[in-house]
mmCIF file with all atom_site columns, C-alpha atoms in Angstrom:
data_model
loop_
_atom_site.group_PDB
_atom_site.id
_atom_site.type_symbol
_atom_site.label_atom_id
_atom_site.label_alt_id
_atom_site.label_comp_id
_atom_site.label_asym_id
_atom_site.label_entity_id
_atom_site.label_seq_id
_atom_site.pdbx_PDB_ins_code
_atom_site.Cartn_x
_atom_site.Cartn_y
_atom_site.Cartn_z
_atom_site.occupancy
_atom_site.B_iso_or_equiv
_atom_site.pdbx_formal_charge
_atom_site.auth_seq_id
_atom_site.auth_comp_id
_atom_site.auth_asym_id
_atom_site.auth_atom_id
_atom_site.pdbx_PDB_model_num
ATOM 1   C CA . MET A 1 1   ? 197.265 55.808 96.428  1.00 0.00 ? 1   MET A CA 1
ATOM 2   C CA . LYS A 1 2   ? 196.097 52.927 94.255  1.00 0.00 ? 2   LYS A CA 1
ATOM 3   C CA . TYR A 1 3   ? 192.549 52.818 95.677  1.00 0.00 ? 3   TYR A CA 1
ATOM 4   C CA . LYS A 1 4   ? 190.802 55.325 97.902  1.00 0.00 ? 4   LYS A CA 1
ATOM 5   C CA . PHE A 1 5   ? 187.232 55.244 99.239  1.00 0.00 ? 5   PHE A CA 1
ATOM 6   C CA . ILE A 1 6   ? 184.958 57.052 101.610 1.00 0.00 ? 6   ILE A CA 1
ATOM 7   C CA . TYR A 1 7   ? 184.233 54.205 103.999 1.00 0.00 ? 7   TYR A CA 1
ATOM 8   C CA . GLU A 1 8   ? 180.595 53.600 104.795 1.00 0.00 ? 8   GLU A CA 1
ATOM 9   C CA . THR A 1 9   ? 179.173 50.499 106.413 1.00 0.00 ? 9   THR A CA 1
ATOM 10  C CA . LYS A 1 10  ? 175.518 50.139 107.243 1.00 0.00 ? 10  LYS A CA 1
ATOM 11  C CA . ALA A 1 11  ? 173.911 47.786 109.750 1.00 0.00 ? 11  ALA A CA 1
ATOM 12  C CA . PHE A 1 12  ? 172.341 45.896 106.854 1.00 0.00 ? 12  PHE A CA 1
ATOM 13  C CA . ASP A 1 13  ? 175.824 45.158 105.424 1.00 0.00 ? 13  ASP A CA 1
ATOM 14  C CA . LEU A 1 14  ? 177.010 43.668 108.718 1.00 0.00 ? 14  LEU A CA 1
ATOM 15  C CA . TRP A 1 15  ? 173.732 41.776 109.040 1.00 0.00 ? 15  TRP A CA 1
ATOM 16  C CA . LYS A 1 16  ? 174.173 40.243 105.567 1.00 0.00 ? 16  LYS A CA 1
ATOM 17  C CA . LEU A 1 17  ? 177.753 39.261 106.354 1.00 0.00 ? 17  LEU A CA 1
ATOM 18  C CA . SER A 1 18  ? 176.665 37.649 109.642 1.00 0.00 ? 18  SER A CA 1
ATOM 19  C CA . MET A 1 19  ? 173.839 35.778 107.958 1.00 0.00 ? 19  MET A CA 1
ATOM 20  C CA . TYR A 1 20  ? 176.240 34.521 105.264 1.00 0.00 ? 20  TYR A CA 1
ATOM 21  C CA . GLY A 1 21  ? 178.474 33.267 108.060 1.00 0.00 ? 21  GLY A CA 1
ATOM 22  C CA . VAL A 1 22  ? 175.690 31.545 109.966 1.00 0.00 ? 22  VAL A CA 1
ATOM 23  C CA . TYR A 1 23  ? 173.861 29.960 107.058 1.00 0.00 ? 23  TYR A CA 1
ATOM 24  C CA . GLY A 1 24  ? 177.067 28.997 105.284 1.00 0.00 ? 24  GLY A CA 1
ATOM 25  C CA . SER A 1 25  ? 178.116 26.804 108.207 1.00 0.00 ? 25  SER A CA 1
ATOM 26  C CA . MET A 1 26  ? 177.002 23.667 110.008 1.00 0.00 ? 26  MET A CA 1
ATOM 27  C CA . VAL A 1 27  ? 175.077 25.838 112.475 1.00 0.00 ? 27  VAL A CA 1
ATOM 28  C CA . GLY A 1 28  ? 172.992 27.215 109.612 1.00 0.00 ? 28  GLY A CA 1
ATOM 29  C CA . ILE A 1 29  ? 172.197 23.733 108.361 1.00 0.00 ? 29  ILE A CA 1
ATOM 30  C CA . LEU A 1 30  ? 171.062 22.752 111.860 1.00 0.00 ? 30  LEU A CA 1
ATOM 31  C CA . ASN A 1 31  ? 168.952 25.940 112.041 1.00 0.00 ? 31  ASN A CA 1
ATOM 32  C CA . ILE A 1 32  ? 167.237 25.006 108.788 1.00 0.00 ? 32  ILE A CA 1
ATOM 33  C CA . ILE A 1 33  ? 166.636 21.405 109.903 1.00 0.00 ? 33  ILE A CA 1
ATOM 34  C CA . PHE A 1 34  ? 165.194 22.617 113.222 1.00 0.00 ? 34  PHE A CA 1
ATOM 35  C CA . THR A 1 35  ? 162.932 25.137 111.485 1.00 0.00 ? 35  THR A CA 1
ATOM 36  C CA . VAL A 1 36  ? 161.616 22.581 108.974 1.00 0.00 ? 36  VAL A CA 1
ATOM 37  C CA . ALA A 1 37  ? 160.985 20.104 111.803 1.00 0.00 ? 37  ALA A CA 1
ATOM 38  C CA . MET A 1 38  ? 159.112 22.745 113.804 1.00 0.00 ? 38  MET A CA 1
ATOM 39  C CA . VAL A 1 39  ? 156.991 23.717 110.775 1.00 0.00 ? 39  VAL A CA 1
ATOM 40  C CA . LEU A 1 40  ? 156.085 20.053 110.266 1.00 0.00 ? 40  LEU A CA 1
ATOM 41  C CA . LEU A 1 41  ? 155.252 19.591 113.964 1.00 0.00 ? 41  LEU A CA 1
ATOM 42  C CA . THR A 1 42  ? 153.204 22.782 114.000 1.00 0.00 ? 42  THR A CA 1
ATOM 43  C CA . THR A 1 43  ? 151.145 21.790 110.982 1.00 0.00 ? 43  THR A CA 1
ATOM 44  C CA . LYS A 1 44  ? 150.632 18.240 112.256 1.00 0.00 ? 44  LYS A CA 1
ATOM 45  C CA . PHE A 1 45  ? 149.509 19.117 115.796 1.00 0.00 ? 45  PHE A CA 1
ATOM 46  C CA . TRP A 1 46  ? 147.965 22.586 115.349 1.00 0.00 ? 46  TRP A CA 1
ATOM 47  C CA . GLY A 1 47  ? 144.350 21.468 115.681 1.00 0.00 ? 47  GLY A CA 1
ATOM 48  C CA . GLU A 1 48  ? 145.007 19.155 118.646 1.00 0.00 ? 48  GLU A CA 1
ATOM 49  C CA . VAL A 1 49  ? 146.895 21.392 121.104 1.00 0.00 ? 49  VAL A CA 1
ATOM 50  C CA . ASN A 1 50  ? 145.890 24.182 123.477 1.00 0.00 ? 50  ASN A CA 1
ATOM 51  C CA . ILE A 1 51  ? 146.758 27.875 123.016 1.00 0.00 ? 51  ILE A CA 1
ATOM 52  C CA . PHE A 1 52  ? 149.892 27.693 125.194 1.00 0.00 ? 52  PHE A CA 1
ATOM 53  C CA . ILE A 1 53  ? 151.425 24.952 123.033 1.00 0.00 ? 53  ILE A CA 1
ATOM 54  C CA . LYS A 1 54  ? 150.402 26.851 119.888 1.00 0.00 ? 54  LYS A CA 1
ATOM 55  C CA . ILE A 1 55  ? 152.311 29.895 121.154 1.00 0.00 ? 55  ILE A CA 1
ATOM 56  C CA . LEU A 1 56  ? 155.359 27.728 121.880 1.00 0.00 ? 56  LEU A CA 1
ATOM 57  C CA . LEU A 1 57  ? 155.181 26.193 118.405 1.00 0.00 ? 57  LEU A CA 1
ATOM 58  C CA . VAL A 1 58  ? 154.931 29.603 116.724 1.00 0.00 ? 58  VAL A CA 1
ATOM 59  C CA . MET A 1 59  ? 157.871 30.860 118.800 1.00 0.00 ? 59  MET A CA 1
ATOM 60  C CA . ALA A 1 60  ? 159.916 27.783 117.840 1.00 0.00 ? 60  ALA A CA 1
ATOM 61  C CA . VAL A 1 61  ? 159.191 28.342 114.143 1.00 0.00 ? 61  VAL A CA 1
ATOM 62  C CA . SER A 1 62  ? 160.097 32.028 114.561 1.00 0.00 ? 62  SER A CA 1
ATOM 63  C CA . LEU A 1 63  ? 163.357 31.387 116.418 1.00 0.00 ? 63  LEU A CA 1
ATOM 64  C CA . PHE A 1 64  ? 165.630 31.091 113.368 1.00 0.00 ? 64  PHE A CA 1
ATOM 65  C CA . THR A 1 65  ? 163.391 32.836 110.851 1.00 0.00 ? 65  THR A CA 1
ATOM 66  C CA . ILE A 1 66  ? 162.569 36.048 112.726 1.00 0.00 ? 66  ILE A CA 1
ATOM 67  C CA . ILE A 1 67  ? 164.087 36.244 116.221 1.00 0.00 ? 67  ILE A CA 1
ATOM 68  C CA . GLN A 1 68  ? 167.705 35.344 115.387 1.00 0.00 ? 68  GLN A CA 1
ATOM 69  C CA . PRO A 1 69  ? 167.942 37.588 112.285 1.00 0.00 ? 69  PRO A CA 1
ATOM 70  C CA . ALA A 1 70  ? 166.388 40.472 114.255 1.00 0.00 ? 70  ALA A CA 1
ATOM 71  C CA . ALA A 1 71  ? 168.885 39.991 117.106 1.00 0.00 ? 71  ALA A CA 1
ATOM 72  C CA . VAL A 1 72  ? 171.789 39.896 114.646 1.00 0.00 ? 72  VAL A CA 1
ATOM 73  C CA . TYR A 1 73  ? 170.519 43.099 113.018 1.00 0.00 ? 73  TYR A CA 1
ATOM 74  C CA . MET A 1 74  ? 170.247 44.863 116.387 1.00 0.00 ? 74  MET A CA 1
ATOM 75  C CA . ARG A 1 75  ? 173.820 43.834 117.246 1.00 0.00 ? 75  ARG A CA 1
ATOM 76  C CA . ALA A 1 76  ? 175.012 45.068 113.831 1.00 0.00 ? 76  ALA A CA 1
ATOM 77  C CA . LYS A 1 77  ? 173.185 48.353 114.330 1.00 0.00 ? 77  LYS A CA 1
ATOM 78  C CA . SER A 1 78  ? 174.885 48.953 117.680 1.00 0.00 ? 78  SER A CA 1
ATOM 79  C CA . HIS A 1 79  ? 178.272 48.071 116.166 1.00 0.00 ? 79  HIS A CA 1
ATOM 80  C CA . VAL A 1 80  ? 177.846 50.459 113.232 1.00 0.00 ? 80  VAL A CA 1
ATOM 81  C CA . ALA A 1 81  ? 177.083 53.265 115.688 1.00 0.00 ? 81  ALA A CA 1
ATOM 82  C CA . THR A 1 82  ? 180.692 52.986 116.934 1.00 0.00 ? 82  THR A CA 1
ATOM 83  C CA . VAL A 1 83  ? 182.245 53.371 113.451 1.00 0.00 ? 83  VAL A CA 1
ATOM 84  C CA . PRO A 1 84  ? 183.211 56.961 112.538 1.00 0.00 ? 84  PRO A CA 1
ATOM 85  C CA . HIS A 1 85  ? 181.065 58.361 109.728 1.00 0.00 ? 85  HIS A CA 1
ATOM 86  C CA . ASP A 1 86  ? 183.825 60.476 108.189 1.00 0.00 ? 86  ASP A CA 1
ATOM 87  C CA . MET A 1 87  ? 186.278 57.657 107.564 1.00 0.00 ? 87  MET A CA 1
ATOM 88  C CA . GLU A 1 88  ? 188.395 57.409 104.456 1.00 0.00 ? 88  GLU A CA 1
ATOM 89  C CA . ILE A 1 89  ? 190.243 54.212 103.539 1.00 0.00 ? 89  ILE A CA 1
ATOM 90  C CA . GLY A 1 90  ? 193.103 53.919 101.077 1.00 0.00 ? 90  GLY A CA 1
ATOM 91  C CA . PHE A 1 91  ? 195.108 51.035 99.678  1.00 0.00 ? 91  PHE A CA 1
ATOM 92  C CA . ASP A 1 92  ? 198.580 51.158 98.163  1.00 0.00 ? 92  ASP A CA 1
ATOM 93  C CA . ASP A 1 93  ? 201.692 49.012 97.892  1.00 0.00 ? 93  ASP A CA 1
ATOM 94  C CA . ASN A 1 94  ? 202.671 49.701 101.518 1.00 0.00 ? 94  ASN A CA 1
ATOM 95  C CA . GLY A 1 95  ? 199.351 48.845 103.163 1.00 0.00 ? 95  GLY A CA 1
ATOM 96  C CA . ILE A 1 96  ? 195.972 50.155 104.179 1.00 0.00 ? 96  ILE A CA 1
ATOM 97  C CA . TYR A 1 97  ? 195.483 53.713 105.392 1.00 0.00 ? 97  TYR A CA 1
ATOM 98  C CA . ILE A 1 98  ? 192.551 54.736 107.551 1.00 0.00 ? 98  ILE A CA 1
ATOM 99  C CA . LYS A 1 99  ? 191.869 58.420 108.014 1.00 0.00 ? 99  LYS A CA 1
ATOM 100 C CA . THR A 1 100 ? 189.215 60.037 110.186 1.00 0.00 ? 100 THR A CA 1
ATOM 101 C CA . LYS A 1 101 ? 188.669 63.589 111.326 1.00 0.00 ? 101 LYS A CA 1
ATOM 102 C CA . ASN A 1 102 ? 190.719 63.013 114.493 1.00 0.00 ? 102 ASN A CA 1
ATOM 103 C CA . GLU A 1 103 ? 193.037 60.129 113.701 1.00 0.00 ? 103 GLU A CA 1
ATOM 104 C CA . ASN A 1 104 ? 195.158 58.458 111.031 1.00 0.00 ? 104 ASN A CA 1
ATOM 105 C CA . SER A 1 105 ? 196.404 54.893 111.093 1.00 0.00 ? 105 SER A CA 1
ATOM 106 C CA . GLU A 1 106 ? 198.202 52.486 108.822 1.00 0.00 ? 106 GLU A CA 1
ATOM 107 C CA . LEU A 1 107 ? 198.074 48.709 108.516 1.00 0.00 ? 107 LEU A CA 1
ATOM 108 C CA . LYS A 1 108 ? 200.920 46.943 106.754 1.00 0.00 ? 108 LYS A CA 1
ATOM 109 C CA . TRP A 1 109 ? 199.941 44.164 104.356 1.00 0.00 ? 109 TRP A CA 1
ATOM 110 C CA . ASN A 1 110 ? 201.695 41.518 106.452 1.00 0.00 ? 110 ASN A CA 1
ATOM 111 C CA . THR A 1 111 ? 199.266 42.187 109.323 1.00 0.00 ? 111 THR A CA 1
ATOM 112 C CA . ILE A 1 112 ? 196.167 41.515 107.200 1.00 0.00 ? 112 ILE A CA 1
ATOM 113 C CA . LYS A 1 113 ? 194.659 38.092 107.967 1.00 0.00 ? 113 LYS A CA 1
ATOM 114 C CA . GLY A 1 114 ? 192.706 37.539 104.767 1.00 0.00 ? 114 GLY A CA 1
ATOM 115 C CA . VAL A 1 115 ? 190.291 38.706 102.122 1.00 0.00 ? 115 VAL A CA 1
ATOM 116 C CA . PHE A 1 116 ? 187.184 37.118 100.665 1.00 0.00 ? 116 PHE A CA 1
ATOM 117 C CA . LYS A 1 117 ? 184.359 37.960 98.322  1.00 0.00 ? 117 LYS A CA 1
ATOM 118 C CA . LYS A 1 118 ? 180.700 37.683 99.175  1.00 0.00 ? 118 LYS A CA 1
ATOM 119 C CA . GLN A 1 119 ? 177.708 38.807 97.199  1.00 0.00 ? 119 GLN A CA 1
ATOM 120 C CA . ASN A 1 120 ? 177.864 42.611 96.837  1.00 0.00 ? 120 ASN A CA 1
ATOM 121 C CA . MET A 1 121 ? 181.003 43.013 98.978  1.00 0.00 ? 121 MET A CA 1
ATOM 122 C CA . ILE A 1 122 ? 184.663 42.268 99.572  1.00 0.00 ? 122 ILE A CA 1
ATOM 123 C CA . VAL A 1 123 ? 185.725 41.701 103.175 1.00 0.00 ? 123 VAL A CA 1
ATOM 124 C CA . ILE A 1 124 ? 189.284 42.433 104.299 1.00 0.00 ? 124 ILE A CA 1
ATOM 125 C CA . LEU A 1 125 ? 190.066 40.818 107.651 1.00 0.00 ? 125 LEU A CA 1
ATOM 126 C CA . THR A 1 126 ? 192.411 42.715 109.955 1.00 0.00 ? 126 THR A CA 1
ATOM 127 C CA . THR A 1 127 ? 191.940 40.131 112.729 1.00 0.00 ? 127 THR A CA 1
ATOM 128 C CA . ASN A 1 128 ? 190.078 36.840 112.804 1.00 0.00 ? 128 ASN A CA 1
ATOM 129 C CA . LYS A 1 129 ? 186.830 38.639 113.702 1.00 0.00 ? 129 LYS A CA 1
ATOM 130 C CA . HIS A 1 130 ? 187.273 42.232 112.522 1.00 0.00 ? 130 HIS A CA 1
ATOM 131 C CA . GLY A 1 131 ? 187.840 43.899 109.205 1.00 0.00 ? 131 GLY A CA 1
ATOM 132 C CA . PHE A 1 132 ? 186.546 46.193 106.527 1.00 0.00 ? 132 PHE A CA 1
ATOM 133 C CA . ILE A 1 133 ? 183.572 45.681 104.236 1.00 0.00 ? 133 ILE A CA 1
ATOM 134 C CA . ILE A 1 134 ? 184.153 47.210 100.834 1.00 0.00 ? 134 ILE A CA 1
ATOM 135 C CA . LYS A 1 135 ? 180.807 47.236 99.047  1.00 0.00 ? 135 LYS A CA 1
ATOM 136 C CA . ASP A 1 136 ? 180.351 46.857 95.309  1.00 0.00 ? 136 ASP A CA 1
ATOM 137 C CA . ASN A 1 137 ? 178.862 50.339 95.020  1.00 0.00 ? 137 ASN A CA 1
ATOM 138 C CA . MET A 1 138 ? 182.140 51.738 96.418  1.00 0.00 ? 138 MET A CA 1
ATOM 139 C CA . LEU A 1 139 ? 184.195 49.729 93.909  1.00 0.00 ? 139 LEU A CA 1
ATOM 140 C CA . GLY A 1 140 ? 182.070 50.124 90.811  1.00 0.00 ? 140 GLY A CA 1
ATOM 141 C CA . THR A 1 141 ? 183.610 48.290 87.867  1.00 0.00 ? 141 THR A CA 1
ATOM 142 C CA . GLU A 1 142 ? 186.939 47.849 89.706  1.00 0.00 ? 142 GLU A CA 1
ATOM 143 C CA . LYS A 1 143 ? 185.761 44.999 91.966  1.00 0.00 ? 143 LYS A CA 1
ATOM 144 C CA . GLU A 1 144 ? 187.768 42.205 90.329  1.00 0.00 ? 144 GLU A CA 1
ATOM 145 C CA . ASP A 1 145 ? 190.881 44.340 89.895  1.00 0.00 ? 145 ASP A CA 1
ATOM 146 C CA . PHE A 1 146 ? 190.681 45.522 93.506  1.00 0.00 ? 146 PHE A CA 1
ATOM 147 C CA . TYR A 1 147 ? 190.202 41.970 94.787  1.00 0.00 ? 147 TYR A CA 1
ATOM 148 C CA . LYS A 1 148 ? 193.169 40.668 92.777  1.00 0.00 ? 148 LYS A CA 1
ATOM 149 C CA . TYR A 1 149 ? 195.291 43.584 93.999  1.00 0.00 ? 149 TYR A CA 1
ATOM 150 C CA . VAL A 1 150 ? 194.499 42.933 97.674  1.00 0.00 ? 150 VAL A CA 1
ATOM 151 C CA . VAL A 1 151 ? 195.050 39.166 97.294  1.00 0.00 ? 151 VAL A CA 1
ATOM 152 C CA . SER A 1 152 ? 198.422 39.789 95.635  1.00 0.00 ? 152 SER A CA 1
ATOM 153 C CA . LYS A 1 153 ? 199.513 42.029 98.512  1.00 0.00 ? 153 LYS A CA 1
ATOM 154 C CA . ILE A 1 154 ? 198.388 39.638 101.239 1.00 0.00 ? 154 ILE A CA 1
ATOM 155 C CA . ASN A 1 155 ? 199.983 36.586 99.627  1.00 0.00 ? 155 ASN A CA 1
ATOM 156 C CA . LYS A 1 156 ? 203.483 38.109 99.449  1.00 0.00 ? 156 LYS A CA 1
#
């Protein structure tokens, strides 16, 4: 086994990955533009509107700054609850090995869809929407070597 880790993903890790995805896209840019526009509208009209409109303005400002991130975190938390806590993941020249208390499985390198680095993590995609998050604290000083190894196996 070239690399072997005790696999642990927290809701915060999935939340960060989701937020990177949202705010690194056109949707995130639109969210920011909407939020800035709502802040400007709120400050301009705050003294002139009734309490109902003030509540609507505060909710509009909170939509992408508080409500959306909280909803994404709750979804991540429910997803993490389905991941086994005793999972071990290994990587070698043949593929990826996943071992839990009750089950073992293997993924060949040619089935892996991609790999990318984000701040504090490497993400290995097994499908277009699913994969494994390998955090920096799992990799230690081997992050770059591990990333290069996985990229070399996927690109064969």
